[in-house]
N, CA, C and O of each residue as an XYZ file, in Angstrom:
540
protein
N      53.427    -39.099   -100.398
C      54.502    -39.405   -101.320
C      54.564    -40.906   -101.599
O      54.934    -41.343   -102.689
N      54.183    -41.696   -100.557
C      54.447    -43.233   -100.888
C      53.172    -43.416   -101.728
O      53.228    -44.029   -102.794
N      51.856    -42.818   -101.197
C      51.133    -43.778   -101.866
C      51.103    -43.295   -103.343
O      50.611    -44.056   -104.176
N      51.623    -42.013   -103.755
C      52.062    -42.054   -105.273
C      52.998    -42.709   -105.677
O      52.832    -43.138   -106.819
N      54.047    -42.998   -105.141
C      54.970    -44.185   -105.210
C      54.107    -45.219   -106.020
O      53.922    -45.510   -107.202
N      53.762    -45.544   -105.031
C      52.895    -46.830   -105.176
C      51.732    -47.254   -106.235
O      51.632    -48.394   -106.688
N      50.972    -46.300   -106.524
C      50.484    -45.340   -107.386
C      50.888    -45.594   -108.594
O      50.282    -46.372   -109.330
N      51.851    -45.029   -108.901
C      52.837    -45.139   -110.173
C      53.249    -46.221   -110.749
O      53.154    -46.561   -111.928
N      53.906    -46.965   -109.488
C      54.631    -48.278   -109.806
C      53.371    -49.427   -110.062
O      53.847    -50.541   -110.281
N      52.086    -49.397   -110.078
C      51.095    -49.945   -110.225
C      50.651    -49.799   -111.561
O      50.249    -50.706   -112.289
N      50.773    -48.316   -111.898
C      50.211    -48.189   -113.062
C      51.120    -48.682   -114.008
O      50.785    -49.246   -115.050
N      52.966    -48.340   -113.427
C      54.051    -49.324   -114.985
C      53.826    -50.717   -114.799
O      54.145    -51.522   -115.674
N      53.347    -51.032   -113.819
C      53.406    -52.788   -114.278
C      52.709    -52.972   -114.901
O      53.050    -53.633   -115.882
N      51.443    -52.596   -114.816
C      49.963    -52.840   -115.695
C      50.190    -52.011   -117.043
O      49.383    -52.317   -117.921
N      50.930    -51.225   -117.322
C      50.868    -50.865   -118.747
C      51.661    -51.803   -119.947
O      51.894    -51.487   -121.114
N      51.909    -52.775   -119.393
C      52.614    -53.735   -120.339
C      51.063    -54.475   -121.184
O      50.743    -54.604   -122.366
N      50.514    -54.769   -120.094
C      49.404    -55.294   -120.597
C      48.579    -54.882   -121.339
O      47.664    -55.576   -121.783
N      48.788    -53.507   -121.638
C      47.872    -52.837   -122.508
C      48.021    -52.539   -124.206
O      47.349    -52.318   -125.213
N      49.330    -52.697   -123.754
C      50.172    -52.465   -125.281
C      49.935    -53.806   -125.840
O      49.330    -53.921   -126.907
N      50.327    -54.721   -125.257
C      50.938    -56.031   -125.785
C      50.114    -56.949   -126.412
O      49.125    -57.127   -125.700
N      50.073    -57.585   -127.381
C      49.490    -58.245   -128.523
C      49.352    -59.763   -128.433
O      50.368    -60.436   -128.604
N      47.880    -60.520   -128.114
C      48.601    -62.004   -128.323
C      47.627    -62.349   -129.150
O      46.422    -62.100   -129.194
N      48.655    -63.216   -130.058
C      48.590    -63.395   -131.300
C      48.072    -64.906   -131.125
O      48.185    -65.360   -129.987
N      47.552    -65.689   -132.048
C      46.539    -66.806   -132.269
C      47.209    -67.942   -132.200
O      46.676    -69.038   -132.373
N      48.179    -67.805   -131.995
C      49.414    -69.134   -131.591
C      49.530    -69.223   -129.866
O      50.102    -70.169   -129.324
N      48.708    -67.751   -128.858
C      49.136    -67.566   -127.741
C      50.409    -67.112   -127.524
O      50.783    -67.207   -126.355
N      51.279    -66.591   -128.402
C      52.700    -65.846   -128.127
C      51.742    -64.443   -128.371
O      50.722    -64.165   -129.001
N      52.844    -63.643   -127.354
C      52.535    -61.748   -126.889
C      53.492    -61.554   -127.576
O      54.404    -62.379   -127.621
N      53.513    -60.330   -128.328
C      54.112    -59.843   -129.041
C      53.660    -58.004   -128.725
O      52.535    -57.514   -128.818
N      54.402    -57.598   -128.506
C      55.034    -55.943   -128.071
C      55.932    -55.243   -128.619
O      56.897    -55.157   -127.860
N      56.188    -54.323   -130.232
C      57.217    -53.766   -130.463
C      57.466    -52.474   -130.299
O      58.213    -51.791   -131.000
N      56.660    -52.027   -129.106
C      56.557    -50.995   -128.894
C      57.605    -50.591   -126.963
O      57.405    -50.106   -125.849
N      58.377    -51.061   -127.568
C      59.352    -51.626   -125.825
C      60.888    -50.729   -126.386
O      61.132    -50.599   -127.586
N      61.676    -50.257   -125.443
C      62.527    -50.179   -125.564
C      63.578    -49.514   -124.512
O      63.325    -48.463   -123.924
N      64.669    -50.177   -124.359
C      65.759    -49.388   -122.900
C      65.808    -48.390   -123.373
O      65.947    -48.001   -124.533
N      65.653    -47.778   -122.142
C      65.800    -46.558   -121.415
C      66.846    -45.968   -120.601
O      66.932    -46.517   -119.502
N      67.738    -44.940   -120.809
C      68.529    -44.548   -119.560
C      67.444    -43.773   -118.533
O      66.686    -42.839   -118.797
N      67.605    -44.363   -117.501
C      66.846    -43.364   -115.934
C      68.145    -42.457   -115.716
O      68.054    -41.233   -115.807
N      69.021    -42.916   -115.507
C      70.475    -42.325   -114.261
C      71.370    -42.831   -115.443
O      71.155    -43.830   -116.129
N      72.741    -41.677   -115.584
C      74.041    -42.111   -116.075
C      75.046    -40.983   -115.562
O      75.057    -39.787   -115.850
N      75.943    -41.756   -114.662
C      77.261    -41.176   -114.263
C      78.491    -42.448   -114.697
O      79.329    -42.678   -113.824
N      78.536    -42.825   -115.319
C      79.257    -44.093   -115.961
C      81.209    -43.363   -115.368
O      81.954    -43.957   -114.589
N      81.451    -42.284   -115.922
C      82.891    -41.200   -115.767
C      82.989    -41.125   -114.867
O      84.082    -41.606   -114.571
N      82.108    -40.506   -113.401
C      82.497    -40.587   -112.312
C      82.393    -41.365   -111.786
O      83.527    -41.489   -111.324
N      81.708    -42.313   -111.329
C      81.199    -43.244   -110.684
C      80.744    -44.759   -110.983
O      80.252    -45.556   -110.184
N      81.067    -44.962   -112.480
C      80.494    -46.347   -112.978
C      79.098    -46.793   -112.722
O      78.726    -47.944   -112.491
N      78.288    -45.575   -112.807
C      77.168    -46.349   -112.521
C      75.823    -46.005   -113.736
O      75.836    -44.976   -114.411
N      74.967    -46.823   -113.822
C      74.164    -46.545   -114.988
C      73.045    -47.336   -114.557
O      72.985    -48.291   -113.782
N      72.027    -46.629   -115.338
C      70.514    -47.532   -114.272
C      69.617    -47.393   -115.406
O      69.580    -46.288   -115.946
N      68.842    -48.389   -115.885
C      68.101    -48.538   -116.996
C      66.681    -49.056   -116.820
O      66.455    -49.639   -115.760
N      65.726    -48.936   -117.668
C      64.371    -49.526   -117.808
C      63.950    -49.825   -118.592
O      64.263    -49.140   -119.565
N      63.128    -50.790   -118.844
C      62.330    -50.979   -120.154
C      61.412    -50.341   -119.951
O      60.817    -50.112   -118.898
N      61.177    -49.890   -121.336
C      59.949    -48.722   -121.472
C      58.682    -48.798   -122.405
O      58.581    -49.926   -122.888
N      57.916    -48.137   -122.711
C      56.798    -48.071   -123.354
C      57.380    -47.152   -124.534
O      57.861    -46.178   -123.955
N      57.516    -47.040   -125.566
C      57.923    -46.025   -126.499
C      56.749    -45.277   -127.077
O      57.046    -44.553   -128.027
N      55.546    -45.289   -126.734
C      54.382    -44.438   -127.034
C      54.167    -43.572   -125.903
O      53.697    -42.457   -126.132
N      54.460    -43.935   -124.608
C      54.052    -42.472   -123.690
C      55.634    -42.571   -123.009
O      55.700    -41.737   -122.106
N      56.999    -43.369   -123.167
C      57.995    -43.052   -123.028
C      58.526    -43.736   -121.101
O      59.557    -43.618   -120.440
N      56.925    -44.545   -120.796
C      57.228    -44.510   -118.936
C      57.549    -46.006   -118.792
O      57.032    -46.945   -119.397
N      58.642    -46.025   -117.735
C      59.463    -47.312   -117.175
C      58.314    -48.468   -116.916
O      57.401    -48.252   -116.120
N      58.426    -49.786   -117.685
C      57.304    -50.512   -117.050
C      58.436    -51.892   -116.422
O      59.172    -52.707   -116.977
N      58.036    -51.554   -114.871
C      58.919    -52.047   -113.792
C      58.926    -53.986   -113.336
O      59.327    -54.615   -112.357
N      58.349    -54.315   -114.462
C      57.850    -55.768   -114.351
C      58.568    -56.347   -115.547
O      57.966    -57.373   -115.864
N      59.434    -56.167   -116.222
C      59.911    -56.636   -117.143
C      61.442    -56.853   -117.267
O      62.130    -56.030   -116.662
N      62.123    -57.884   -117.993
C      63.410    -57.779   -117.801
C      64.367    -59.176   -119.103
O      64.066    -60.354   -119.296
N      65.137    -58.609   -119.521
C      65.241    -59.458   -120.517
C      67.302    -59.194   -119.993
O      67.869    -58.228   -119.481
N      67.863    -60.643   -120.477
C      69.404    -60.150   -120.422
C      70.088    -59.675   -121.454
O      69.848    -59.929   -122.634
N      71.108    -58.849   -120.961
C      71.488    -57.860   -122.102
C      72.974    -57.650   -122.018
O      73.571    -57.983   -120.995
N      73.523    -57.183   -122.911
C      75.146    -56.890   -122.830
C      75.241    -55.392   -123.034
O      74.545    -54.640   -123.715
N      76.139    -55.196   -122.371
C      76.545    -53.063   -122.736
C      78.133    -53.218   -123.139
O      79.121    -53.874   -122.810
N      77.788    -52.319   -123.948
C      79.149    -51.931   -124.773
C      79.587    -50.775   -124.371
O      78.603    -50.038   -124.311
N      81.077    -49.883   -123.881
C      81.242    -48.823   -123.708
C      81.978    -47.925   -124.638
O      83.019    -48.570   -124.767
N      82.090    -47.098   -125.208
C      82.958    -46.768   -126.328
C      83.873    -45.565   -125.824
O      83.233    -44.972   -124.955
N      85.075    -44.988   -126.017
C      85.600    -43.674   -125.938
C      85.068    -42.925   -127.196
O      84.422    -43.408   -128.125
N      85.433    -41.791   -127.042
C      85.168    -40.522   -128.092
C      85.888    -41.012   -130.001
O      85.582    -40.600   -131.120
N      87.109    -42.245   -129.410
C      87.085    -42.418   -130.973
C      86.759    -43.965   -131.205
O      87.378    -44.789   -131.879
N      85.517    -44.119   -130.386
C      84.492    -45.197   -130.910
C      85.652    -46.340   -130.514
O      85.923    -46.916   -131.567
N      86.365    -46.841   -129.524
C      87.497    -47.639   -129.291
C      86.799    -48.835   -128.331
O      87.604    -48.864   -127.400
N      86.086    -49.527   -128.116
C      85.668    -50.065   -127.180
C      86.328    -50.340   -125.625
O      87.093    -51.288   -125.449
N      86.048    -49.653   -124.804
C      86.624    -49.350   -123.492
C      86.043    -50.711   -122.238
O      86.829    -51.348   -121.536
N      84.789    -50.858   -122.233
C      83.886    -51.522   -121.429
C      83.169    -52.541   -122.274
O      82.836    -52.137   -123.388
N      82.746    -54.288   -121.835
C      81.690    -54.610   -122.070
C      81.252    -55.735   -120.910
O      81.896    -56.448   -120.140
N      79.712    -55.512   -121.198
C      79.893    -56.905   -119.937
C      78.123    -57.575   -120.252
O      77.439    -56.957   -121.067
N      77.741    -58.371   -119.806
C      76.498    -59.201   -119.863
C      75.848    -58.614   -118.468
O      76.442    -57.975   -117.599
N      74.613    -58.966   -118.492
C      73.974    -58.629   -117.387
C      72.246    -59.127   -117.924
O      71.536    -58.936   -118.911
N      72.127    -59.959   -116.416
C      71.029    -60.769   -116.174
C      69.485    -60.086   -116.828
O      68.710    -60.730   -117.535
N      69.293    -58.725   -116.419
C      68.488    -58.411   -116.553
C      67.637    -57.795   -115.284
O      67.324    -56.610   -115.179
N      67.343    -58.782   -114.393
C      67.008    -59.150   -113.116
C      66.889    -57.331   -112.630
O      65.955    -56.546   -112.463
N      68.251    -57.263   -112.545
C      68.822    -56.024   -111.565
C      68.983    -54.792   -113.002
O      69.688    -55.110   -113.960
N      68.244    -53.411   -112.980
C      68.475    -52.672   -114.302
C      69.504    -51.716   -113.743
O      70.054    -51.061   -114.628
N      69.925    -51.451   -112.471
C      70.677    -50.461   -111.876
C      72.445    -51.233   -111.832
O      72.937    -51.832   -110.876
N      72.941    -51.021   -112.871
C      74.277    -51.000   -113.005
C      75.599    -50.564   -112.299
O      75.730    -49.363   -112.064
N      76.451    -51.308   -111.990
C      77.719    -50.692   -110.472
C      78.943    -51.244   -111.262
O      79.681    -51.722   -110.400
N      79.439    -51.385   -112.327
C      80.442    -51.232   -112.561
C      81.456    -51.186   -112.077
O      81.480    -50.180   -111.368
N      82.571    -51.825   -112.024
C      83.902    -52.735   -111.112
C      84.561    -51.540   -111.143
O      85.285    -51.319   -110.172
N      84.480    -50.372   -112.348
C      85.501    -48.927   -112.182
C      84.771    -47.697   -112.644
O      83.571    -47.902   -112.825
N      85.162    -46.532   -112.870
C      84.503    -45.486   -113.187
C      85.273    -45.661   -114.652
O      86.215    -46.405   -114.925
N      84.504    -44.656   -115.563
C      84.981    -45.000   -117.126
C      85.197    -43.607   -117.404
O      84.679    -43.225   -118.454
N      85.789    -42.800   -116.780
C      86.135    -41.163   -117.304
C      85.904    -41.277   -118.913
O      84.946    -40.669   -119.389
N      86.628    -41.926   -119.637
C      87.049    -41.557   -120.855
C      85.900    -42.315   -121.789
O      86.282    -42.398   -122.957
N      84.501    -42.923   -121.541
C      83.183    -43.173   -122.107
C      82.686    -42.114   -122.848
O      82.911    -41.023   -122.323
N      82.099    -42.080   -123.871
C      81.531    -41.154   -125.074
C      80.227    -41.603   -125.127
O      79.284    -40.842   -124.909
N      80.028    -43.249   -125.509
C      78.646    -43.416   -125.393
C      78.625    -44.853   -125.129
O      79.599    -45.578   -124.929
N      77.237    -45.211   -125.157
C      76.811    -46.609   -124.738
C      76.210    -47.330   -125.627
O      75.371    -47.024   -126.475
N      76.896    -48.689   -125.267
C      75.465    -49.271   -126.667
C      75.091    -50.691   -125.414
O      75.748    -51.114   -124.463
N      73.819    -51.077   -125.955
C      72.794    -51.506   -125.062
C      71.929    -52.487   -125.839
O      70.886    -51.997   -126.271
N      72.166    -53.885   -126.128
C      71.315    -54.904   -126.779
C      71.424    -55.877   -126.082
O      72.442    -56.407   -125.638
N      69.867    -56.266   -125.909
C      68.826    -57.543   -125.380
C      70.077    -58.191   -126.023
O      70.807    -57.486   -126.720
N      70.455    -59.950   -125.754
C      70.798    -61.201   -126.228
C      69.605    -62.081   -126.607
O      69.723    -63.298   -126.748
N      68.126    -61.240   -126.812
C      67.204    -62.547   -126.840
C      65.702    -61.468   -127.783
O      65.285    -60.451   -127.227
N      65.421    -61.684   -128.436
C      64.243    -60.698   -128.747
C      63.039    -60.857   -127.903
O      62.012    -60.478   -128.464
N      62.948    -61.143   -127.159
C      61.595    -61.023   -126.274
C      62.286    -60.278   -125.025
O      63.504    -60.122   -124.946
N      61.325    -59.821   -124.021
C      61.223    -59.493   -122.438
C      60.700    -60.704   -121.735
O      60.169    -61.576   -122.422
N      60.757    -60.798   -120.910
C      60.141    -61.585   -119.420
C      58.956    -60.824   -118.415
O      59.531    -60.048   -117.652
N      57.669    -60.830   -118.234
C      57.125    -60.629   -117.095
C      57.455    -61.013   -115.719
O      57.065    -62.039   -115.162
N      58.141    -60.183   -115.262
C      58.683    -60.764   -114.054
C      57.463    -61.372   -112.932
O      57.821    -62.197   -112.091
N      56.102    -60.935   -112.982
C      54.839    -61.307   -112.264
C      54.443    -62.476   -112.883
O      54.362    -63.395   -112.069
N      54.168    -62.788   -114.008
C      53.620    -63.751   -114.514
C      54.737    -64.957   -115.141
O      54.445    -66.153   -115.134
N      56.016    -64.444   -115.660
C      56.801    -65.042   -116.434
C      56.914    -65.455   -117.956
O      57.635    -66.259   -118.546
N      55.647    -64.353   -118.466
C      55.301    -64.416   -119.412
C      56.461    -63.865   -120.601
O      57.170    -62.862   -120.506
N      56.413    -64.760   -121.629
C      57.541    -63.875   -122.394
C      56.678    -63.152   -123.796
O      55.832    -63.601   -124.571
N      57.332    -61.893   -123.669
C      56.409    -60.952   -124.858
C      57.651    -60.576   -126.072
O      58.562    -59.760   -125.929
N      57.456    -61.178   -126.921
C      57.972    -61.145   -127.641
C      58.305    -59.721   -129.067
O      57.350    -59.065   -129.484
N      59.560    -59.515   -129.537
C      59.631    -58.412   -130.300
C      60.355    -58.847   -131.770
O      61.093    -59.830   -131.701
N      60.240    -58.340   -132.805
C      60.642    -58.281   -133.903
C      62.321    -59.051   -133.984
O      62.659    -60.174   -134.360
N      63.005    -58.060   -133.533
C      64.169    -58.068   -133.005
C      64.501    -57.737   -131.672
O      63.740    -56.975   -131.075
N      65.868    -58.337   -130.895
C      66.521    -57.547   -129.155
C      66.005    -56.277   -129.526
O      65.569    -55.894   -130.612
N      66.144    -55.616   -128.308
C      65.833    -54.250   -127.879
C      66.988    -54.191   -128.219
O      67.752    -55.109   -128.520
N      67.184    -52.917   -128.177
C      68.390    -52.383   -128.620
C      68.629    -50.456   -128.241
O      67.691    -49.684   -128.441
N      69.935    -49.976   -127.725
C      70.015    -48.473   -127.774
C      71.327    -47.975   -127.787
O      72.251    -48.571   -127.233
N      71.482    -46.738   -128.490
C      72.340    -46.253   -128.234
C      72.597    -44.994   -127.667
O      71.670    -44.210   -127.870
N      73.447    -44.575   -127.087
C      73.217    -43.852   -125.854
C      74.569    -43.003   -125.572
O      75.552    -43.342   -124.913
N      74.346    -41.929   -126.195
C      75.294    -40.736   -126.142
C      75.591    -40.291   -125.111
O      74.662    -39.550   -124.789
N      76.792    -40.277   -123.914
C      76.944    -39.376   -122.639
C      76.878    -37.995   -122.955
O      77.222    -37.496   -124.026
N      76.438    -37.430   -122.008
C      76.235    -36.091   -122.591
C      77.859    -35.444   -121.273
O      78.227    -34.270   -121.277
């Protein structure tokens, strides 16, 4: 079990590199990136856990991290929650539980990502960006 762990988490770091584009100035450029919900119990528990992803085969690539703000909305779109967050950390703990959340919204403050191994910044069109219906 670990060494698929391990396994895995080898293969998302290295798939950044495969996608990603550098362009003749030496800036990487990647618009093929985008957050991801992994985990959402936001109602019971305040908690929400995210990844940046590959949007062609859809898998978490675990080396990347850009800062971002979340928005929380109720059912009549009222804004309930918002807050900034580093990036650093994608697993979210929230100061309360948000029973009354409908959905999420989720945008980068910066249009690029960060390689957290190299420190490389790969750059995108526009922030990442999502929105994110509780089910």
């Amino acid at each position: 079990m670990l060494r698929s762990l391990i396994g895995t988490l080898l293969v998302l770091n290295c798939s950044n590199t495969i996608f990603a584009q550098k362009l003749e100035n030496g800036k990487w450029v990647d618009d093929n990136l985008t957050f991801k919900v992994v985990y959402e119990n936001i109602r019971k528990a305040g908690e929400l856990q995210l990844c940046i992803a590959n949007l062609e085969n859809d898998l978490c690539i675990g080396n990347l991290m850009t800062p971002f703000e979340v928005f929380v909305y109720d059912r009549k779109d009222s804004l309930i929650w918002s807050s900034i967050w580093t990036g650093t950390n994608m697993q979210l703990k929230f100061k309360k539980r948000l029973p009354l959340a409908a959905k999420v919204h989720i945008k980068a403050k910066v249009p690029y990502v960060i390689n957290k191994l190299t420190t490389t910044r790969i750059y995108q069109q526009s922030p990442l960006e999502l929105l994110y219906v509780i089910q």
